[in-house]
Amino acid sequence: MLFKVSEKTLFKRLIVVVLLVLKNVIGSESFGMQMVKSPESSVAPEGDEVIFECELNLAPDKFIWRFQSEQKKDNEYRYLHKNGEGYNISNYEASSKLRIYVRPSNIGKYQCVAWYGDSAIVSLPANLTLASIHQDGNQYNSYKSVWKVSPGNTVVIRCGSVTSNPPAIWSFYKNGVLIPNAEKSYRSDSLVLNSVSHLDSGSYSCVAINVITEQKLSISHIIDLRIETSNSSMYFPMNPPSVVRAIAGQSALLECVGVGNPPPKTIWMNIRRPNEVTRLPFGLHFPNVSEHHAGTYECILDNGRVPTIKKSITLEVLTKPAITEGISDKEISVKEEHPETLECKATGFPKPKIYWLINGDSVEHDSNIMLQENKIVFKSVKKQYAGIIQCFAENEVGEVFQANFLKVIPIVRTDVPITSSHRPTPSIKTIPPSAPIVTKLSDTSVMLQWSVPPNNGLPIQFFKIQYRLFGNINKTRQNWQTFSDQILSHPSRKYTQEVIDLKTDFSYKFRILAVYSNNDNKEGPTSPKFHLHQCTRKNCVLAQPNLKRVEGISESEIELEWDIPHHSKTLEGIYLYYRPVESAGKYLITTISRNSTRKTVIGGLEENTAYEFKIKAFSTTLASEFSQILSGKTNKTVTTAPPTITTTLPPKEENFKSTIYPIVGLVIGGCTVLLLVLTIFFFKFQKRNGNFFKTPADDGSLKPNVNLSNLHHHTHLNLNNKNGASKDQNLRINITSNPLDQQIEV
């Protein structure tokens, strides 16, 4: 069946195919679809509006946005429907915008997902955070600190620290009065007093301001600075931090401010790239810090007296992740049902975390996939993995990803029975069914699919399903149990059957038992162990298909058409249930195993019979709810009927008079015209042939020679009246070779 696809959609898909071909032919390292613009993180106050935008180099078939709430701990994304509560989405050719009304429930991560057919590529996440400010735990032991400092020393005043989003702007006060144009120590939360004097004595306090909310936060700690000559030894009024963290490309400051009498000098050891570092009276400044500057530095205070003071400070340079060996520089072709390992190496500090997406879905909960640091290990490649695979590397500084097409090479299934000279001849071979494929239907039921390869062995009469329970019951496995229903054999050799009344949160193995025409039986291979987990909100969300058309197209065929919601990319196919409407018996089940299929034709049905249909979607782990039930009827055989003689009954008595008069008039008029024509013909013929047709009369005159015994060559012309008169009412005119020999019957 062909789908009706718009020219625009066909053009997009053609471009995708071209990109794939070019990638394979020329070995390009560039992935065809590129996120030209990912949404950017934003800080906003409650009640404000924020716009996230993403854009691609190639217009996708559709855009979807998804959201991971900061308030929920399950780290699961939920998809946003167009124009939902608190947000709306605007899609354009190759870009999409998400407008959000900011409130606590909307705080979290947002991602844009672009779909090309059944494949999806996901943008980098953007964080939406609420503008806020609050004071951190006070690092001082008292409400007020008293500093006694000799004149000439350099002092750095910092009242405390706050957590502010975005970073706060600080103001400093002396004795309650704002200090205008205060000199800061390359840190907005520090006030620098160079070469202090008695004029600098006073009480210092600080106020932090959030520039978005304009909220002011007065720091409770106050520093009482007393400038007076003292013979005290050197000390740190504020103990320098042991670790300083700075983002690569930004500035960094290692503070080491000590006081004493006389004022000490600061000596720095282990300086890397001295020409890139500035020495200041209050510390070591890096205008553009890089990872080469990372390390431990030693600060020594020396004022000529013994002992000196030493302090070790470690500079950590945070760097954004960079993928050094990923998946975008080579073709990725993997074989179905084979193990496969892909690797994604990244640099950055702190060490980046690696995670993977396939067609927009996380593989974290896929039991068929193991994650090992920077590797993804497929125990057995499944065909549903085909599409776009993405490797993400993230740390607290940022996030990057690489993407590529994951091509799954389908396995070629050739189930050839093993024979030997000691086995029976091919005519009595017993070919077993395949191992069943198991899919969850509910907490207590599964669906099995199996097949029998084409063969010349004994015919199979019917099948039985057997299963074995595994679990914690006495830590022993149970005996094989037989499902009661018999499944009759049919020519298609592909079978689908439900198994019900199973136990939740136990593991099962299944096999199919075939019973042959000689009443012998044989078991097929067992399925892999299947765990029937309990349905939770997290793992049981599967889109319900919409059965929208059921129509008979022949005497034995009915065509069906359905829709599947856009976020159902993980589907393996459709289970189709049908039965005659009048039977109310068990449904027959067939499987449509292609996710992209939206139409099918069911054949082998009874002529002129109504059937009812319902469908449910399934993935590798579960199935959806049923669609609505629709009915359709096969066509009735149309045959060409033999010619029939139609007999028109006489009109009813009350209508007889109105019907007979036109008929009589028509007959008399026709006869009159015909007699006139024949008369003219007769006289012309007589004039030309003399007395050939005349005989002497008794009175000596000529009379017509009419001989009824010589009638021959009769031709009958039936003129039926318009109202379909009966045979007795038909007009029959007999024309002979003698124009005067006429018989008129009315």
XYZ file of C-alpha atoms in Angstrom:
746
model
C 0.000 0.000 0.000
C 1.224 3.502 -0.789
C 0.865 6.370 1.645
C -0.254 9.811 0.593
C 2.683 12.032 1.466
C 2.962 15.729 0.726
C 5.548 16.974 -1.740
C 7.261 18.908 1.068
C 7.601 15.762 3.213
C 8.894 13.752 0.269
C 11.470 16.460 -0.422
C 12.674 16.407 3.195
C 13.010 12.643 3.208
C 14.812 12.728 -0.127
C 17.372 15.103 1.365
C 17.877 12.730 4.316
C 18.498 9.857 1.909
C 20.956 11.986 -0.106
C 22.847 12.878 3.067
C 23.112 9.221 3.972
C 24.352 8.306 0.499
C 26.919 11.109 0.444
C 28.155 10.115 3.889
C 28.692 6.525 2.758
C 30.219 7.457 -0.599
C 32.649 10.224 0.333
C 33.202 9.256 3.959
C 32.258 12.662 5.298
C 32.892 13.217 8.994
C 29.949 15.584 9.210
C 26.580 14.324 10.379
C 23.878 15.360 7.914
C 21.394 16.965 10.318
C 22.935 19.695 12.470
C 21.521 21.581 15.422
C 22.339 25.084 14.241
C 20.934 26.506 17.464
C 20.135 24.807 20.749
C 18.040 26.478 23.461
C 20.111 28.548 25.896
C 19.804 28.440 29.673
C 17.928 31.303 31.243
C 17.392 32.890 34.673
C 14.082 34.660 35.232
C 11.842 35.831 38.081
C 8.507 34.196 38.773
C 5.778 35.598 36.528
C 8.177 36.489 33.710
C 8.222 34.951 30.216
C 11.128 33.063 28.673
C 11.586 31.941 25.062
C 13.655 28.888 24.142
C 14.547 28.347 20.507
C 16.150 25.589 18.469
C 17.028 25.493 14.781
C 18.367 22.883 12.360
C 20.061 23.085 8.989
C 17.371 20.838 7.504
C 13.679 21.270 8.240
C 12.408 18.175 10.094
C 9.042 16.460 9.717
C 8.023 17.709 13.165
C 9.277 19.300 16.397
C 8.530 18.208 19.948
C 9.672 19.858 23.189
C 10.230 17.954 26.415
C 10.750 18.966 30.025
C 12.541 17.505 33.053
C 11.177 19.012 36.253
C 13.571 20.110 38.978
C 10.936 19.244 41.572
C 10.718 15.575 40.567
C 13.491 13.178 41.455
C 12.892 10.547 38.750
C 14.908 12.483 36.133
C 12.324 11.534 33.512
C 11.416 13.869 30.662
C 7.784 14.461 29.785
C 6.718 15.643 26.352
C 4.972 18.986 25.982
C 1.868 19.150 23.828
C 1.320 22.228 21.715
C -0.076 25.190 23.652
C -0.316 23.504 27.032
C -0.883 25.101 30.407
C 1.773 27.729 31.096
C 3.486 27.496 27.697
C 2.959 27.550 23.942
C 4.955 26.304 20.962
C 5.469 27.937 17.562
C 6.978 25.829 14.776
C 8.487 27.180 11.590
C 10.244 25.489 8.662
C 13.522 24.571 10.382
C 13.096 26.144 13.819
C 10.825 26.008 16.821
C 10.150 28.363 19.729
C 8.870 27.498 23.186
C 7.417 30.360 25.243
C 7.147 29.653 28.982
C 5.362 31.476 31.772
C 7.864 31.217 34.646
C 6.683 29.625 37.865
C 8.177 27.061 40.274
C 6.516 24.084 38.548
C 8.205 25.026 35.243
C 11.749 25.123 36.621
C 14.029 22.476 35.120
C 15.590 21.345 31.833
C 14.137 21.771 28.343
C 15.103 20.002 25.139
C 13.991 20.284 21.552
C 13.445 17.017 19.618
C 13.411 17.071 15.805
C 11.918 14.105 13.940
C 12.892 12.845 10.489
C 10.503 9.968 9.813
C 11.092 7.477 12.649
C 14.487 8.973 13.595
C 15.011 11.805 16.063
C 17.822 14.155 17.045
C 17.776 15.976 20.387
C 19.206 19.396 21.200
C 21.432 20.255 24.133
C 19.344 20.886 27.252
C 18.652 24.401 28.497
C 18.172 25.106 32.198
C 15.427 27.408 33.379
C 16.222 28.634 36.893
C 14.366 30.993 39.156
C 16.083 34.278 40.017
C 16.800 34.214 43.753
C 19.245 35.200 46.468
C 19.969 33.915 49.957
C 22.866 33.960 52.412
C 25.109 30.938 52.773
C 26.063 29.511 56.147
C 28.091 32.121 58.029
C 31.770 31.260 58.076
C 32.428 33.463 61.090
C 32.007 32.532 64.729
C 30.503 35.793 65.911
C 28.213 38.525 64.734
C 31.110 41.028 64.741
C 34.807 40.517 63.957
C 37.442 42.882 65.337
C 40.567 43.373 63.231
C 43.566 45.223 64.664
C 45.873 46.218 61.841
C 49.007 48.327 61.828
C 49.143 51.259 59.392
C 50.548 50.538 55.915
C 49.050 47.086 55.502
C 46.663 46.054 52.733
C 43.290 44.800 53.923
C 40.598 42.916 51.992
C 37.139 43.023 53.555
C 34.533 40.361 52.784
C 31.484 40.120 55.017
C 30.337 36.689 53.906
C 28.976 34.816 50.884
C 25.586 34.423 49.248
C 24.008 32.158 46.666
C 22.492 34.318 43.994
C 21.125 33.551 40.567
C 22.394 35.493 38.660
C 25.550 36.464 40.634
C 24.948 39.314 43.088
C 26.309 42.847 42.927
C 27.834 44.048 46.185
C 27.788 47.384 47.986
C 30.000 48.254 50.971
C 29.218 50.531 53.869
C 31.433 52.204 56.472
C 29.663 53.199 59.653
C 26.355 52.750 57.800
C 27.314 55.067 54.907
C 27.720 53.758 51.328
C 31.329 53.789 50.079
C 31.195 55.233 46.547
C 33.554 53.855 43.885
C 34.841 51.171 46.218
C 37.906 49.364 44.910
C 37.307 45.673 44.532
C 39.786 42.836 44.459
C 38.713 41.353 41.085
C 35.936 39.773 43.133
C 32.685 41.672 43.461
C 32.229 40.500 47.050
C 35.563 41.931 48.341
C 36.599 45.463 49.249
C 40.305 46.366 49.009
C 41.878 48.946 51.342
C 45.450 49.650 50.222
C 48.026 50.964 52.737
C 45.490 51.612 55.473
C 45.677 54.536 57.912
C 43.730 55.704 60.932
C 41.193 57.225 58.529
C 40.139 53.694 57.511
C 39.071 52.715 61.028
C 35.343 51.967 61.357
C 32.575 49.373 61.124
C 32.228 47.788 57.671
C 29.140 46.019 56.410
C 27.955 44.605 53.076
C 24.758 44.386 51.022
C 24.218 41.923 48.123
C 21.732 42.771 45.356
C 20.093 40.420 42.828
C 20.056 42.436 39.607
C 16.936 40.693 38.213
C 14.657 40.696 41.232
C 16.357 43.829 42.664
C 16.175 42.130 46.021
C 18.696 43.433 48.587
C 20.216 41.141 51.174
C 22.033 42.746 54.108
C 24.800 40.505 55.424
C 24.580 40.115 59.150
C 28.330 39.962 59.741
C 30.086 43.275 60.564
C 33.863 43.865 60.588
C 35.220 46.354 63.136
C 38.500 47.548 61.633
C 40.901 49.276 64.062
C 44.012 50.807 62.599
C 46.615 51.027 65.357
C 50.296 50.319 65.739
C 50.853 46.844 67.112
C 53.816 44.569 67.692
C 51.765 41.465 67.022
C 53.157 38.841 64.675
C 51.877 38.314 61.145
C 48.470 36.689 60.622
C 45.647 36.296 58.109
C 42.594 38.390 59.052
C 40.681 36.084 56.675
C 42.117 32.644 56.120
C 42.696 32.165 52.334
C 40.768 29.294 50.749
C 42.757 26.143 50.079
C 41.026 25.543 46.717
C 40.019 28.118 44.123
C 37.894 27.089 41.123
C 37.662 29.120 37.928
C 36.231 28.492 34.459
C 38.713 28.465 31.604
C 38.720 31.746 29.720
C 37.608 33.791 32.715
C 39.703 35.573 35.325
C 40.881 33.969 38.554
C 42.315 35.364 41.784
C 44.353 33.571 44.443
C 44.044 35.771 47.535
C 46.821 35.735 50.105
C 46.429 38.794 52.304
C 48.353 38.914 55.604
C 49.017 41.775 57.986
C 51.798 42.523 60.468
C 54.250 45.128 61.657
C 56.089 45.890 59.512
C 53.676 45.023 56.649
C 54.695 41.706 55.059
C 55.598 41.050 51.464
C 53.972 38.192 49.555
C 56.186 35.703 47.767
C 54.610 33.207 45.305
C 56.175 29.880 44.441
C 55.482 27.379 41.625
C 54.107 29.985 39.240
C 53.346 28.508 35.818
C 53.728 30.807 32.792
C 54.731 33.912 34.796
C 54.133 36.218 31.836
C 50.422 35.326 31.979
C 50.034 36.141 35.687
C 49.807 39.482 37.508
C 51.160 39.902 41.079
C 49.040 42.151 43.258
C 49.433 43.277 46.887
C 46.483 41.069 47.810
C 47.010 38.069 45.548
C 47.872 36.439 42.242
C 45.632 37.380 39.329
C 45.048 35.344 36.136
C 43.334 37.571 33.525
C 42.572 34.617 31.222
C 42.959 31.382 33.092
C 43.552 28.167 31.157
C 44.023 24.537 32.062
C 47.807 25.090 31.875
C 47.533 27.277 34.972
C 45.917 24.547 37.048
C 47.982 23.308 39.993
C 49.088 24.086 43.540
C 50.692 27.435 44.350
C 52.550 28.350 47.545
C 52.095 31.747 49.166
C 54.774 32.930 51.664
C 54.360 35.985 53.926
C 57.663 37.551 55.012
C 58.228 40.821 56.868
C 61.791 40.127 57.983
C 60.779 38.461 61.190
C 60.763 34.851 62.062
C 58.793 32.766 61.408
C 57.345 33.287 57.948
C 53.841 32.158 57.080
C 53.162 29.660 54.272
C 49.874 28.787 52.610
C 49.241 26.295 49.777
C 46.419 27.156 47.377
C 45.234 24.820 44.605
C 43.828 26.344 41.418
C 41.294 24.145 39.644
C 40.456 25.216 36.101
C 37.046 24.042 34.951
C 36.793 23.219 31.255
C 33.804 22.468 29.095
C 33.609 18.886 27.759
C 35.078 18.148 24.360
C 34.535 14.828 22.577
C 37.903 13.625 21.306
C 36.862 10.225 19.977
C 33.207 9.821 19.193
C 30.704 8.423 16.746
C 30.488 11.132 14.087
C 33.676 10.339 12.197
C 32.783 6.898 10.869
C 29.914 4.869 9.493
C 28.149 2.843 12.183
C 26.764 -0.404 10.784
C 25.861 -3.124 13.260
C 24.377 -6.560 12.719
C 21.012 -7.524 14.141
C 21.182 -9.939 17.096
C 24.974 -9.474 17.333
C 26.791 -7.872 20.280
C 28.293 -4.457 19.609
C 30.263 -1.839 21.560
C 30.517 1.869 20.756
C 32.830 4.295 22.522
C 32.741 8.020 23.136
C 35.818 9.633 24.722
C 35.706 13.164 26.094
C 37.991 15.554 27.923
C 37.050 18.237 30.401
C 37.233 19.103 34.080
C 35.515 17.856 36.128
C 35.548 14.554 34.246
C 32.519 14.560 31.933
C 29.690 12.094 32.371
C 28.805 10.217 29.186
C 25.214 9.292 28.340
C 23.523 8.005 25.182
C 20.265 8.563 23.321
C 18.822 6.524 20.453
C 16.118 8.350 18.485
C 15.687 10.715 21.412
C 15.216 8.006 24.052
C 17.583 7.255 26.915
C 19.046 3.754 26.893
C 19.570 3.770 30.659
C 16.640 1.441 31.400
C 17.119 -0.865 28.416
C 17.991 -4.308 29.797
C 19.608 -5.213 26.480
C 22.164 -2.394 26.830
C 24.984 -1.932 29.349
C 26.728 1.390 30.016
C 30.402 1.243 30.975
C 31.829 4.715 31.663
C 32.274 6.022 28.123
C 30.985 2.916 26.304
C 27.605 1.617 25.231
C 27.469 -2.179 25.012
C 24.662 -3.868 23.068
C 24.184 -7.424 24.290
C 22.203 -8.102 21.129
C 21.432 -5.440 18.556
C 17.713 -5.029 17.848
C 16.274 -3.595 14.663
C 14.414 -0.894 16.609
C 17.784 0.709 17.413
C 18.129 1.824 13.793
C 18.033 5.605 13.441
C 19.999 8.428 15.051
C 22.325 7.689 17.961
C 23.735 10.520 20.101
C 26.603 10.559 22.581
C 26.442 13.376 25.182
C 29.255 14.530 27.465
C 28.318 16.820 30.379
C 29.836 18.390 33.461
C 29.011 21.445 35.566
C 30.519 23.794 32.981
C 28.620 22.689 29.899
C 27.545 19.916 27.579
C 28.286 18.731 24.032
C 27.143 15.860 21.840
C 27.898 13.974 18.672
C 25.333 12.253 16.479
C 25.350 9.746 13.666
C 23.142 7.298 11.831
C 23.002 3.855 13.429
C 22.438 1.352 10.657
C 21.180 -2.098 11.686
C 21.878 -4.824 9.145
C 18.958 -7.286 9.399
C 19.735 -10.908 9.961
C 19.075 -13.310 7.078
C 16.941 -16.083 8.540
C 17.454 -19.461 6.912
C 15.942 -22.091 9.188
C 17.121 -25.235 7.377
C 16.347 -28.476 9.229
C 19.304 -30.675 10.057
C 19.104 -34.105 8.455
C 21.382 -37.092 8.340
C 21.404 -40.547 6.820
C 20.080 -41.960 10.106
C 17.015 -39.721 10.231
C 13.660 -40.431 8.545
C 13.188 -39.537 4.921
C 12.158 -35.928 4.154
C 8.561 -36.984 3.626
C 8.140 -37.743 7.343
C 10.345 -35.038 8.831
C 8.922 -33.096 11.765
C 9.992 -29.444 11.550
C 9.684 -27.679 14.935
C 8.355 -24.140 15.326
C 10.702 -21.257 16.093
C 11.417 -19.890 19.556
C 8.614 -17.484 20.485
C 9.133 -13.724 20.694
C 7.619 -12.450 23.948
C 5.964 -9.059 24.463
C 4.223 -7.832 27.576
C 0.499 -7.102 27.276
C -0.372 -6.423 30.930
C 0.819 -7.220 34.450
C -0.495 -10.780 34.035
C -0.364 -11.513 30.300
C 2.043 -11.645 27.376
C 1.838 -12.041 23.606
C 3.831 -14.730 21.811
C 4.862 -14.691 18.160
C 6.383 -17.657 16.349
C 6.653 -19.147 12.892
C 7.343 -22.386 11.042
C 9.854 -22.253 8.169
C 8.731 -23.458 4.726
C 9.387 -27.216 4.604
C 8.300 -30.514 3.124
C 7.878 -32.224 6.484
C 4.777 -33.574 8.141
C 1.851 -31.151 8.309
C 1.182 -29.610 11.705
C -2.353 -30.021 13.030
C -2.148 -27.588 15.921
C 0.168 -25.996 18.492
C 0.292 -25.910 22.278
C 2.062 -23.261 24.337
C 4.228 -24.278 27.276
C 5.854 -22.065 29.902
C 8.135 -22.450 32.895
C 8.111 -20.147 35.916
C 11.324 -18.835 37.454
C 11.407 -16.963 40.757
C 12.086 -17.136 44.451
C 9.712 -20.009 45.120
C 12.010 -22.361 47.107
C 14.756 -21.067 44.821
C 13.919 -23.803 42.334
C 12.552 -23.601 38.856
C 9.094 -25.005 38.189
C 8.019 -27.709 35.754
C 6.750 -26.862 32.296
C 3.075 -25.893 32.257
C 0.819 -26.195 29.179
C -1.512 -23.434 28.104
C -4.967 -24.949 27.553
C -5.869 -23.465 24.162
C -5.041 -25.239 20.917
C -3.823 -23.033 18.082
C -4.763 -24.498 14.716
C -2.225 -24.526 11.903
C -2.809 -22.300 8.859
C -0.986 -21.657 5.555
C 0.686 -18.366 6.523
C 3.011 -20.183 8.992
C 3.149 -17.113 11.259
C 1.299 -17.187 14.561
C 0.345 -14.819 17.358
C -1.273 -15.866 20.637
C -1.986 -14.375 24.071
C -0.994 -16.124 27.296
C -2.955 -14.959 30.337
C -3.164 -15.517 34.100
C 0.570 -15.216 34.708
C 2.232 -13.945 37.890
C 3.580 -10.408 38.106
C 7.257 -9.801 38.942
C 8.295 -13.336 38.002
C 10.422 -14.548 35.107
C 9.224 -16.995 32.467
C 10.504 -19.047 29.574
C 8.176 -20.103 26.764
C 8.243 -22.732 24.035
C 5.836 -23.969 21.364
C 4.794 -27.608 21.060
C 3.750 -28.763 17.559
C 1.411 -31.745 17.061
C 1.804 -33.341 13.607
C -0.564 -35.258 11.326
C 0.778 -38.596 12.619
C -0.079 -37.440 16.184
C 3.615 -37.138 16.999
C 4.726 -33.943 18.749
C 7.891 -31.888 19.026
C 8.961 -28.884 21.116
C 10.503 -25.823 19.553
C 13.442 -23.936 21.135
C 12.733 -21.937 24.293
C 12.558 -18.162 24.430
C 15.041 -16.085 26.443
C 13.996 -15.543 30.039
C 11.312 -12.854 30.198
C 10.618 -10.880 33.376
C 6.984 -9.860 33.708
C 7.491 -6.650 35.643
C 4.729 -4.735 37.329
C 3.410 -1.787 35.379
C 4.365 1.569 36.835
C 3.927 5.085 35.588
C 7.553 5.067 34.585
C 7.673 2.013 32.362
C 4.140 1.491 31.054
C 3.456 4.494 28.893
C 2.857 3.395 25.299
C 0.828 5.319 22.785
C -2.600 3.952 21.886
C -3.162 3.616 18.116
C -6.225 5.071 16.433
C -8.080 2.730 14.071
C -9.704 5.155 11.641
C -10.895 3.194 8.573
C -12.140 -0.354 7.861
C -13.381 -0.970 4.305
C -14.164 -4.040 2.205
C -12.218 -4.073 -1.060
C -13.161 -7.493 -2.454
C -15.220 -10.588 -1.707
C -12.521 -11.909 0.653
C -10.471 -8.829 1.691
C -10.876 -5.863 4.024
C -8.444 -2.931 4.173
C -7.596 -1.195 7.469
C -5.917 2.148 8.133
C -4.740 3.584 11.445
C -2.733 6.403 13.034
C -0.070 6.243 15.732
C 0.773 9.281 17.959
C 4.021 11.085 17.127
C 5.876 10.054 20.342
C 5.496 6.357 19.592
C 8.837 5.878 17.916
C 9.708 2.859 20.097
C 6.910 0.746 18.634
C 7.712 -2.567 16.997
C 4.364 -2.986 15.291
C 0.652 -3.677 15.653
C -1.400 -6.590 16.978
C -4.592 -6.836 14.912
C -7.648 -8.623 16.380
C -10.659 -9.569 14.206
C -13.691 -11.853 14.151
C -17.060 -12.105 12.366
C -19.560 -9.751 13.948
C -22.281 -12.378 14.279
C -20.048 -15.048 15.816
C -19.036 -13.252 19.038
C -16.347 -15.921 19.314
C -12.611 -15.639 19.935
C -10.666 -13.045 18.066
C -8.166 -14.117 15.456
C -4.845 -12.308 15.926
C -2.264 -11.284 13.375
C 0.887 -9.196 13.695
C 2.017 -6.275 11.560
C 5.663 -6.010 12.566
C 6.719 -2.810 10.820
C 6.465 0.371 12.865
C 6.238 2.539 9.739
C 3.194 0.669 8.357
C -0.160 2.444 8.679
C -2.275 0.270 6.326
C -2.839 -3.421 5.799
C -5.191 -5.809 3.992
C -6.687 -8.841 5.759
C -7.521 -11.649 3.310
C -9.089 -15.089 3.424
C -12.403 -13.752 4.742
C -15.932 -14.974 4.032
C -17.883 -13.308 1.242
C -20.500 -10.679 2.144
C -19.676 -11.006 5.861
C -19.245 -8.282 8.469
C -16.122 -8.388 10.655
C -15.109 -6.289 13.649
C -11.529 -5.126 14.170
C -9.440 -3.628 16.974
C -5.695 -3.050 17.268
C -3.051 -2.412 19.897
C 0.535 -1.239 19.450
C 3.493 -3.088 20.935
C 7.185 -2.517 21.611
C 9.863 -4.926 22.764
C 8.683 -4.667 26.379
C 4.973 -3.808 26.485
C 1.766 -3.172 24.568
C -0.725 -0.312 24.446
C -4.410 -0.298 25.236
C -6.867 -1.378 22.513
C -8.066 1.084 19.922
C -11.747 1.625 19.332
C -13.594 -1.216 17.538
C -14.607 -0.670 13.888
C -16.564 -2.976 11.592
C -16.275 -3.644 7.877
C -17.942 -5.989 5.421
C -16.528 -7.972 2.527
C -18.077 -7.401 -0.866
C -20.775 -9.550 -2.448
C -19.916 -11.428 -5.647
C -21.342 -9.666 -8.711
C -22.422 -12.037 -11.537
C -23.904 -11.289 -15.001
C -27.577 -12.361 -14.961
C -29.024 -14.258 -18.046
C -31.559 -12.414 -20.237
C -35.049 -12.544 -18.810
C -38.484 -11.994 -20.340
C -40.283 -9.292 -18.482
C -44.029 -9.739 -18.238
C -45.944 -6.625 -17.399
C -49.116 -7.213 -15.490
C -52.274 -5.562 -16.732
C -52.960 -2.225 -15.123
C -55.250 -2.078 -12.175
C -58.918 -1.597 -12.830
C -59.040 1.997 -11.743
C -56.203 2.917 -14.117
C -57.276 0.740 -17.036
C -59.262 3.357 -18.912
C -56.519 5.952 -18.671
C -54.052 3.375 -20.034
C -55.952 1.545 -22.810
C -57.108 4.603 -24.782
C -53.563 5.817 -25.682
C -52.632 2.274 -26.665
C -55.623 1.823 -29.010
C -55.021 5.226 -30.557
C -51.372 4.411 -31.138
C -52.215 1.064 -32.792
C -54.931 2.489 -35.086
C -52.733 5.408 -36.119
C -49.827 3.068 -36.933
C -52.052 0.792 -38.992
C -53.523 3.699 -40.938
C -50.100 4.984 -41.929
C -48.961 1.512 -42.931
C -52.072 0.862 -45.050
C -51.605 4.157 -46.825
C -47.997 3.276 -47.697
C -48.979 -0.166 -48.947
C -51.839 1.191 -51.031
C -49.571 3.671 -52.804
C -47.065 0.907 -53.398
C -49.785 -1.415 -54.784
C -51.153 1.042 -57.321
C -47.693 1.923 -58.587
C -46.859 -1.735 -58.917
C -50.174 -2.465 -60.679
C -49.706 0.355 -63.125
C -46.286 -0.991 -64.037
C -47.290 -4.701 -64.341
C -50.620 -4.443 -66.084
C -53.305 -6.985 -65.122
C -50.925 -9.431 -63.481
C -52.722 -9.099 -60.163
C -56.266 -8.765 -61.572
C -58.957 -11.330 -62.367
C -62.272 -10.798 -64.177
C -65.210 -10.240 -61.925
C -68.685 -11.507 -62.572
C -69.631 -8.105 -63.851
C -66.667 -8.154 -66.209
C -64.536 -5.805 -64.144
C -61.115 -6.611 -62.664
C -60.730 -7.451 -58.966
C -57.686 -8.099 -56.772
C -56.343 -11.636 -56.829
C -56.033 -12.502 -53.149
C -54.833 -16.073 -52.422
C -54.414 -16.820 -48.707
C -52.981 -20.253 -49.501
C -49.944 -18.719 -51.215
C -48.705 -16.699 -48.213
C -44.936 -17.044 -47.698
C -41.815 -15.190 -46.433
C -43.627 -13.726 -43.358
C -41.702 -11.138 -41.372
C -42.986 -10.233 -37.875
C -42.446 -6.710 -36.525
C -43.564 -6.265 -32.943
C -44.237 -2.720 -31.833
C -44.637 -2.586 -28.080
C -46.440 0.340 -26.575
C -44.660 2.659 -24.239
C -46.435 1.371 -21.160
C -45.265 -2.215 -21.729
C -48.465 -3.835 -22.996
C -48.870 -7.594 -22.775
C -48.391 -9.917 -25.728
C -52.077 -9.687 -26.611
C -51.763 -5.946 -26.881
C -48.723 -6.016 -29.156
C -49.040 -5.023 -32.766
C -47.929 -7.727 -35.233
C -47.758 -6.930 -38.912
C -47.160 -9.738 -41.433
C -45.695 -8.554 -44.735
C -45.764 -11.011 -47.681
C -44.394 -10.813 -51.191
C -47.906 -9.816 -52.247
C -48.531 -6.329 -50.899
C -52.247 -6.940 -50.830
C -51.946 -10.087 -48.762
C -52.142 -8.524 -45.259
C -53.098 -9.775 -41.824
C -53.524 -7.273 -39.051
C -53.898 -8.425 -35.495
C -54.576 -6.081 -32.649
